[in-house]
Phi, psi and omega in degrees: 000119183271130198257132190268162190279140189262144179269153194266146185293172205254017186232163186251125182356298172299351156280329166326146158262340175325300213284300201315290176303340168285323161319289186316303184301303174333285162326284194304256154050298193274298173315310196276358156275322163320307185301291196268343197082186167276351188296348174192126160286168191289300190281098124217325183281322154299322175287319205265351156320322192284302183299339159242028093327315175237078174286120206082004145321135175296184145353259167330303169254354177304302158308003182243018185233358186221030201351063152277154174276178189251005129317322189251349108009263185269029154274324189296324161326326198271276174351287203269011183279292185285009148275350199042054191253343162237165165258137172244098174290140148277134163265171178310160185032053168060013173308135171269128164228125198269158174206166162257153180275171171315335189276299213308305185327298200297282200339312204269314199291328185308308169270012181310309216299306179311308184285358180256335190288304180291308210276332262223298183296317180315313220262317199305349192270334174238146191299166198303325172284341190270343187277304191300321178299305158322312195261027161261324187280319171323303183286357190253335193264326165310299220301312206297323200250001155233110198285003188286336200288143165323154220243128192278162176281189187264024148247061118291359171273175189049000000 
């Protein structure tokens, strides 16, 4: 009985898009502690964006708007509740509805200048067309494969 060789795929790691994106999430990841210190993480800085844009969203959906699950949504809550940078109230049927306090506020106005410095250093490697293309395919490759997402405007199509 002959044991067949297992064959190598005909594309190289670095062609995955799995590997690529993961590669890609690692960098921002890395920039944006470079940028920031470790005092607020990339999903804490999506909640507390989120939340001052939409102040007072429950629970429930801030996750599904910063596509987290809603456990780890409130655990991140609980967290930055006892930083005292959110309120979280109770609503009817155990719902939470969160806003930021003034420390939230200061913290998120505090990384405006850095999250404009980290998107400007991701991006400085490609020229304004290839920076535009990019973040269309980037936006076109969420939408397509998470059907949770907000419905994108149109310039995400094609």
């Amino acid at each position: 009985m002959t044991q067949a060789t297992p064959q190598a795929p005909a594309f190289t790691l670095y062609d995955e898009p799995g590997h690529l994106i993961r590669r890609a999430q690692q960098i921002a990841v890395s920039k944006f502690h470079e940028v920031h210190g470790r005092q607020v993480t990339p999903i804490q800085y999506a909640i507390l964006r989120t939340l001052f844009e939409s102040p007072g969203v429950d629970q429930v959906t801030l996750a599904q708007l910063i596509a987290l699950d809603t456990s780890s949504t409130a655990d991140i809550a609980t967290r930055l509740e006892a930083k005292g940078w959110i309120l979280r109230e109770v609503l009817p049927r155990r719902q939470r509805s969160l806003s930021l306090t003034p420390a939230g506020e200061a913290v998120l106005q505090g990384m405006r200048s850095g999250i404009e410095q980290m998107y400007l250093g991701m991006m400085d490697s490609l020229d304004g067309t290839e920076q535009r293309e990019f973040m269309r395919l980037l936006r076109k490759f969420v939408h397509l494969n998470d059907p949770q997402n907000k419905p994108m405007d149109a310039t995400t199509k094609g």
